[in-house]
Short mmCIF file of C-alpha atoms in Angstrom, two decimals:
data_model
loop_
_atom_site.label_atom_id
_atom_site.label_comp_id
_atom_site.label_asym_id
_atom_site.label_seq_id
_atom_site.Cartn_x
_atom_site.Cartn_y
_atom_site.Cartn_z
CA UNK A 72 -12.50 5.50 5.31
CA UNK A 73 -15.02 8.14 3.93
CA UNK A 74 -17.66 6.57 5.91
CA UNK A 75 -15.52 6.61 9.36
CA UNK A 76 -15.03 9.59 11.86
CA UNK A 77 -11.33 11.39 12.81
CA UNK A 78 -11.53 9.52 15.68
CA UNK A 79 -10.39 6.59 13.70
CA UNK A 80 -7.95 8.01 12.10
CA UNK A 81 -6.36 9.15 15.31
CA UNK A 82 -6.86 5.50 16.85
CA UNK A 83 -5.52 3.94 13.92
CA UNK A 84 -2.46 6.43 14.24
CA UNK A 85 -1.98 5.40 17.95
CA UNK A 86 -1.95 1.72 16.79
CA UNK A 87 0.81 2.04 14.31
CA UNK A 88 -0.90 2.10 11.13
CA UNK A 89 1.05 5.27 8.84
CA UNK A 90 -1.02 4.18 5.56
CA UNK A 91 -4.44 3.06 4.02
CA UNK A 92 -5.41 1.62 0.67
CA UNK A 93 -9.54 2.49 0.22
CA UNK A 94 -11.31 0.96 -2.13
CA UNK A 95 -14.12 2.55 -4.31
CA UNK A 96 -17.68 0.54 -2.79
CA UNK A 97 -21.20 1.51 -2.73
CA UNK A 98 -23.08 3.88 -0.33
CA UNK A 99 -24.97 1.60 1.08
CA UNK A 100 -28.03 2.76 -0.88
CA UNK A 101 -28.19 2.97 -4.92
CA UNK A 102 -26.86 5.66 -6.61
CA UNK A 103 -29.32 8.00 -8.73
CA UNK A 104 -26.74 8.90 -10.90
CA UNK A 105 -23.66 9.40 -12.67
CA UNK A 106 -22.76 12.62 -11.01
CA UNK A 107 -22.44 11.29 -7.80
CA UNK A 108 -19.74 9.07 -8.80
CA UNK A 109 -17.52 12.06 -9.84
CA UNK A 110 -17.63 13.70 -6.28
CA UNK A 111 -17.23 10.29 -4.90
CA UNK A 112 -14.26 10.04 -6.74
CA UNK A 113 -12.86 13.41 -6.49
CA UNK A 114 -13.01 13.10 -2.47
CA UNK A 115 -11.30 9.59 -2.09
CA UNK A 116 -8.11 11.81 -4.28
CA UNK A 117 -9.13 15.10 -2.48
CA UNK A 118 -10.57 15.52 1.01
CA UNK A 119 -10.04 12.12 2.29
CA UNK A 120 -6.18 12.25 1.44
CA UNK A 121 -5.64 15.17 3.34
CA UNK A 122 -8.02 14.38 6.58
CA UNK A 123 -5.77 10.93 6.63
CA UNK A 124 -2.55 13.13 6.07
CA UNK A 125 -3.93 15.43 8.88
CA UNK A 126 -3.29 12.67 11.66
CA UNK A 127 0.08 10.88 9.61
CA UNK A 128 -1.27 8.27 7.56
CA UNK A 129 -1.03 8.18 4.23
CA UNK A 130 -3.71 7.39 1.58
CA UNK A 131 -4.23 5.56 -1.12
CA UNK A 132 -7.83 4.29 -3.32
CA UNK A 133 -8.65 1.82 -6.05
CA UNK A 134 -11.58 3.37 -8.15
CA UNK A 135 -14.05 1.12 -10.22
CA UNK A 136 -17.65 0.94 -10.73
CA UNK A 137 -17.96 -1.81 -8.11
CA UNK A 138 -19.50 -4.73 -8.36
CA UNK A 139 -23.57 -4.50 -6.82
CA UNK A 140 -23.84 -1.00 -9.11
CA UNK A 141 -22.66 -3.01 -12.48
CA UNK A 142 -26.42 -4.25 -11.87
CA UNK A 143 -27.61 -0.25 -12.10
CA UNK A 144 -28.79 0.70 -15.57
CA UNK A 145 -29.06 4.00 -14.71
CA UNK A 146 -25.31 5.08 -13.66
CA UNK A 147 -23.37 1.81 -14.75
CA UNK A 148 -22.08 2.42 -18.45
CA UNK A 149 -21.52 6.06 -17.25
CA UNK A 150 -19.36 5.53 -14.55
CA UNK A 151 -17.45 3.14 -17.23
CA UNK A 152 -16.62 5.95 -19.24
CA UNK A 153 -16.38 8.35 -16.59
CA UNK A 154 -13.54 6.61 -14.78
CA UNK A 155 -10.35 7.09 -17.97
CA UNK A 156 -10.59 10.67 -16.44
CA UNK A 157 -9.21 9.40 -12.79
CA UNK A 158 -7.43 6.14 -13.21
CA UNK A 159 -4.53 8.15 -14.41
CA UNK A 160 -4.66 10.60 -11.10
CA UNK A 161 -2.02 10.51 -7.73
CA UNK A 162 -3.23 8.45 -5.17
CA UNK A 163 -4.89 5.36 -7.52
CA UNK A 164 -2.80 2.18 -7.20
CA UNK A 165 -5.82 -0.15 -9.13
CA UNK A 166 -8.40 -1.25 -10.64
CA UNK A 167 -11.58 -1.89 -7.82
CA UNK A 168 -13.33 -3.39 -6.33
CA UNK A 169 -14.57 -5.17 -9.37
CA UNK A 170 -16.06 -8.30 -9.50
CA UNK A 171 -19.36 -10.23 -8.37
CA UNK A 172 -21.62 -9.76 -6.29
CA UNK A 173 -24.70 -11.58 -7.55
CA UNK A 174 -23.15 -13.34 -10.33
CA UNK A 175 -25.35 -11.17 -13.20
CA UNK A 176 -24.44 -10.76 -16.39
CA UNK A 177 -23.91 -7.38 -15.91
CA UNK A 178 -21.46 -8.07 -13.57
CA UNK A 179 -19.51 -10.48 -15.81
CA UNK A 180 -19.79 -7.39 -18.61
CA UNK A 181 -18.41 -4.90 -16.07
CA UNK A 182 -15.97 -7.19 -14.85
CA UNK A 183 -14.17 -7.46 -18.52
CA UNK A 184 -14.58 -3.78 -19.10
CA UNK A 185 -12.94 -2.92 -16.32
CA UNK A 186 -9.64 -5.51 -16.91
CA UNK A 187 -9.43 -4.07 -20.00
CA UNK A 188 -9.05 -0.53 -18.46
CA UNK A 189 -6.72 -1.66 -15.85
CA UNK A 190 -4.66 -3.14 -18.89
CA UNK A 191 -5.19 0.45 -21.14
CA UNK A 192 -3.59 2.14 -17.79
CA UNK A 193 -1.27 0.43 -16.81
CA UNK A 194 -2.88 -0.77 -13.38
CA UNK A 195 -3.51 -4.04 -11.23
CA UNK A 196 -7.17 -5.10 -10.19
CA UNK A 197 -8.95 -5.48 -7.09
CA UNK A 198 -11.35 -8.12 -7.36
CA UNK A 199 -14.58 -8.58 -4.61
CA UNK A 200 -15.80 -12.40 -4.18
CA UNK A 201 -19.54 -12.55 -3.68
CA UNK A 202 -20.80 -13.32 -0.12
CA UNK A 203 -22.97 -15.65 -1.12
CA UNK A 204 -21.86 -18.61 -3.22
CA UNK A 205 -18.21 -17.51 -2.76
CA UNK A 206 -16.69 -20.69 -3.94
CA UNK A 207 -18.39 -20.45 -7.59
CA UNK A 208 -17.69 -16.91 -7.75
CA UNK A 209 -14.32 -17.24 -7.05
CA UNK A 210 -13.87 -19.83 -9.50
CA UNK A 211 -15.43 -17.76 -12.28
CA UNK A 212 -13.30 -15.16 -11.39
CA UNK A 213 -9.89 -16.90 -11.75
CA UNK A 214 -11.76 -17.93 -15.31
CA UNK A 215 -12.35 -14.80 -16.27
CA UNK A 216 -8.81 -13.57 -15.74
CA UNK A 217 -7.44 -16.74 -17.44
CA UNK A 218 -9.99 -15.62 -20.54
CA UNK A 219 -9.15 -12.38 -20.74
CA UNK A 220 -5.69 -13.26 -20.63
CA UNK A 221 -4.82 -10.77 -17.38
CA UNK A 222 -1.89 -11.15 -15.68
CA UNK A 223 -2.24 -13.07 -12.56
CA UNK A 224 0.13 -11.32 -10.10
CA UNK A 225 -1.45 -8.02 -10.77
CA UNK A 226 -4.65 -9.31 -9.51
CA UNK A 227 -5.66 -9.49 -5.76
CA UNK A 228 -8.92 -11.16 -4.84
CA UNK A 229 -10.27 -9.99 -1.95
CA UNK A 230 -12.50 -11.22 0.77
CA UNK A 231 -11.02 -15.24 1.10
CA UNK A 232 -12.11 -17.78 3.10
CA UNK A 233 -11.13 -21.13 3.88
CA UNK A 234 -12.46 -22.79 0.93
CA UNK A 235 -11.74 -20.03 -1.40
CA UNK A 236 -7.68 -19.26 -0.53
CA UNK A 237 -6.56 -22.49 -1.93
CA UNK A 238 -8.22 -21.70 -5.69
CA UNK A 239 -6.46 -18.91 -5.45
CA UNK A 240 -2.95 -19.97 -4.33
CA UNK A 241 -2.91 -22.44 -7.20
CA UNK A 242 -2.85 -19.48 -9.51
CA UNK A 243 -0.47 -16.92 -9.80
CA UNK A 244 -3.03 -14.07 -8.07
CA UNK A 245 -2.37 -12.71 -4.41
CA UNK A 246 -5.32 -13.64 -1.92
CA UNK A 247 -6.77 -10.56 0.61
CA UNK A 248 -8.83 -11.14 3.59
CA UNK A 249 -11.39 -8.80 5.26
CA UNK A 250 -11.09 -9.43 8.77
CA UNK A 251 -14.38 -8.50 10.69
CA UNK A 252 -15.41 -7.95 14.13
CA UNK A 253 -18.60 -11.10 13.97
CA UNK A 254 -18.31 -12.17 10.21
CA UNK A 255 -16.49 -13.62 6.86
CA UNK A 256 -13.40 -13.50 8.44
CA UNK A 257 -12.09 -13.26 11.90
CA UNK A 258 -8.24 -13.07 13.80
CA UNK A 259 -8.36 -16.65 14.98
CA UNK A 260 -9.76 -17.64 11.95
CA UNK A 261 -6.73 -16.11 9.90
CA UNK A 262 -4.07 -17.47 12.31
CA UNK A 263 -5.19 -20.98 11.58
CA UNK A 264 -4.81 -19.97 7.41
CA UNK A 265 -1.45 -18.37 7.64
CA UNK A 266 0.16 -21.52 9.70
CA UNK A 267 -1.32 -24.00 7.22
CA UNK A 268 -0.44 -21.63 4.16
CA UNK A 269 2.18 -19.53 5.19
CA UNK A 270 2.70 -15.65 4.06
CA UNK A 271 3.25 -16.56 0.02
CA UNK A 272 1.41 -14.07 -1.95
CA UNK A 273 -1.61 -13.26 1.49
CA UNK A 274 -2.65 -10.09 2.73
CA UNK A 275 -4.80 -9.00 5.22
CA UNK A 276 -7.21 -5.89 5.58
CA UNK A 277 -9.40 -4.67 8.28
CA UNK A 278 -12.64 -3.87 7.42
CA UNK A 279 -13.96 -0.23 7.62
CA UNK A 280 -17.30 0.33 6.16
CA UNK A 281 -20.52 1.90 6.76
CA UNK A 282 -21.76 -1.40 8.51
CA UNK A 283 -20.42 -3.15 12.22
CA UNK A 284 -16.55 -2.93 11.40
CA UNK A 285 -13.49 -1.76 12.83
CA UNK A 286 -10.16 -0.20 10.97
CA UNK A 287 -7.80 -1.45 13.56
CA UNK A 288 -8.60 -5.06 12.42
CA UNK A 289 -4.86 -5.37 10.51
CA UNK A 290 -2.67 -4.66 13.77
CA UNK A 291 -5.37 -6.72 16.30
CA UNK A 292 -4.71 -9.82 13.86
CA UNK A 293 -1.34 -9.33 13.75
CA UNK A 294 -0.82 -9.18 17.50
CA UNK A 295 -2.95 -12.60 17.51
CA UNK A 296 -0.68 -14.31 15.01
CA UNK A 297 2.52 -13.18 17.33
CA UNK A 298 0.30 -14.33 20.35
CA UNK A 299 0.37 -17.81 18.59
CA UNK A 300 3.60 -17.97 17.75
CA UNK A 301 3.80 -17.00 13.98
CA UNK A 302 7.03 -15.45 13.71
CA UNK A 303 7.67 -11.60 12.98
CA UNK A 304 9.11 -11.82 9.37
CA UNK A 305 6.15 -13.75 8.22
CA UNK A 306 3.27 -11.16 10.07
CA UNK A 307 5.56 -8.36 8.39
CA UNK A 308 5.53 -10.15 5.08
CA UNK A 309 1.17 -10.31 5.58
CA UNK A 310 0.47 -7.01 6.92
CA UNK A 311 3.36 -4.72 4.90
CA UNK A 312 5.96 -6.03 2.44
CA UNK A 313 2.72 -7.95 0.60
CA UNK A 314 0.58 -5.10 0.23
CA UNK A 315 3.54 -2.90 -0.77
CA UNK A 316 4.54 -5.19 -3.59
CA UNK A 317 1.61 -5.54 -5.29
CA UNK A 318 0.45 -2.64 -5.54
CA UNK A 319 3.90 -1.02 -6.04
CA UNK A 320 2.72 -2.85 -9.67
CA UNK A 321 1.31 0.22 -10.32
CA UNK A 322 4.01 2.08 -10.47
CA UNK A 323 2.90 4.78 -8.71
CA UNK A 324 4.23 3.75 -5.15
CA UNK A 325 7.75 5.29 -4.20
CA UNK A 326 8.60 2.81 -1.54
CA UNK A 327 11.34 5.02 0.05
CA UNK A 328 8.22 7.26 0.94
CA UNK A 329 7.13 4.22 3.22
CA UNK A 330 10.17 4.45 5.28
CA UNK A 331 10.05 8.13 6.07
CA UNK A 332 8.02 9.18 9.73
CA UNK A 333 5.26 11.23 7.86
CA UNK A 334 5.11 15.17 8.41
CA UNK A 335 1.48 16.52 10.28
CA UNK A 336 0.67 20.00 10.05
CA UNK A 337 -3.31 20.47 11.22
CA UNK A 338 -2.59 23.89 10.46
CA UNK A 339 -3.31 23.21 6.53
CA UNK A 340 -6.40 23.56 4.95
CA UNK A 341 -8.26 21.90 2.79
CA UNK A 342 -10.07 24.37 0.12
CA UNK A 343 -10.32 26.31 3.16
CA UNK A 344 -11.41 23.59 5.45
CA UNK A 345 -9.91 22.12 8.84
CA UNK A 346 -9.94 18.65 10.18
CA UNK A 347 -10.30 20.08 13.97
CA UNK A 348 -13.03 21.98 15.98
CA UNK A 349 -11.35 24.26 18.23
CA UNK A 350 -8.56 21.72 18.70
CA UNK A 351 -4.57 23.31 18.87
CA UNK A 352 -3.36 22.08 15.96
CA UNK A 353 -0.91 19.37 16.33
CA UNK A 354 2.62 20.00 13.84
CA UNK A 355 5.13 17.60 13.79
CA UNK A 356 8.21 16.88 11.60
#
């Protein structure tokens, strides 16, 4: 969400939506250096928490040195041993996105680094498939994790397709898709996958990055699956009780949180800063 305006927050508050997971990514430009990654990190915990708690939505982040920057001599080993000093912070419910993006060695070094700190601290990982050759990515990814001898069902890999979700459902992981407005993954696209494959170990997530993408992406598809007939227990089980349980693995969820109406006060700052321009602050209870 750091690369998306208030006005989605407030849309995606209208729609229904009362919490986001954000992954760490990349700027869309490389990074110069280390340094960058700290403030990067301290505003997914800091600022971006509070301007989502500002409209009732509550967030949470993954942090990792993601997958295109593992290819970055000049920041990646930094970021490595930057990141012990956050994993441990509120707010971080994995590991991610880690993973491949070009298939590099580097990558593959990351990758294990990375599992291994997810292991040190007690966290599951969020794993990005490449975009291009997704199907031998993927399958070098559920390699890896059989290698270094991670846990399956702490590890969600993200960005499925058709010919990616089955590798995945014959392991023990849990399989995310990035529904798009024109790309990778689409509504009607996803109702055809959940009545072939059901709800078992699937999530969902709308995509909400600094390219053509739109947040509300999770409650659109789920009003297509109901418009198709999938019944409401299984779109709850896709959209909610999924992402809730696995990453509830981190132990840093209290799920009794999720059933509570969220308070708003936009009179609360933020080291001295305010979400609204002139705007009557909205308090609710």
């Amino acid at each position: 969400m750091t690369s998306r305006t208030t006005d989605d927050y407030q849309a995606m508050a209208a729609a229904g939506i009362v919490a986001v997971l954000e992954p760490a990514f990349w700027l869309g430009q490389p990074r110069t250096h280390v340094g960058t990654f700290e403030d990067y990190f301290a505003s997914l915990l800091g600022w971006e928490r509070f301007r989502a708690s500002q409209f009732g939505i509550r967030h949470l982040c993954t942090l990792a040195l993601n997958p295109k920057e593992a290819n970055n001599p000049r920041v990646a080993q930094g970021v490595i041993d930057l990141l012990p000093r956050y994993l441990d912070k509120e707010g971080v419910v994995a590991v991610g996105e880690i993973g491949f993006d070009d298939m590099t060695p580097e990558e593959e070094k990351y990758f294990a680094q990375q599992v291994e700190l997810a292991r040190e601290h007690g966290l599951p990982i969020l794993v990005h498939t490449p975009h291009r050759d997704k199907k031998r990515g993927t399958e070098r990814t559920l390699a890896l994790v059989r290698e270094l001898r991670f846990p399956e069902e702490r590890v969600l890999i993200d960005h499925n397709n058709e010919e990616t979700l089955p590798l995945v459902l014959a392991t023990g992981c849990w399989a995310g898709h990035s529904i798009y407005p024109n790309t990778k993954m689409d509504e009607n696209r996803m109702v055809a996958l959940v009545k072939k494959y059901g709800a078992e170990r699937i999530l969902i997530n709308s995509a909400a990055d600094w390219g053509v993408s739109d947040p509300l992406k999770v409650p659109k598809t789920a009003a297509r699956m109901r418009e198709n007939g999938i019944a409401d227990d299984v779109i709850e089980r896709i959209v909610w009780k999924n992402p809730l349980a696995f990453f509830a693995q981190s132990g840093r969820l209290d799920l009794t949180e999720f059933g509570e109406t969220p308070t708003v006060d936009q009179r609360a700052l933020f080291e001295g800063n305010s979400v609204l321009r002139g705007q009557t602050p909205v308090v609710q209870s």
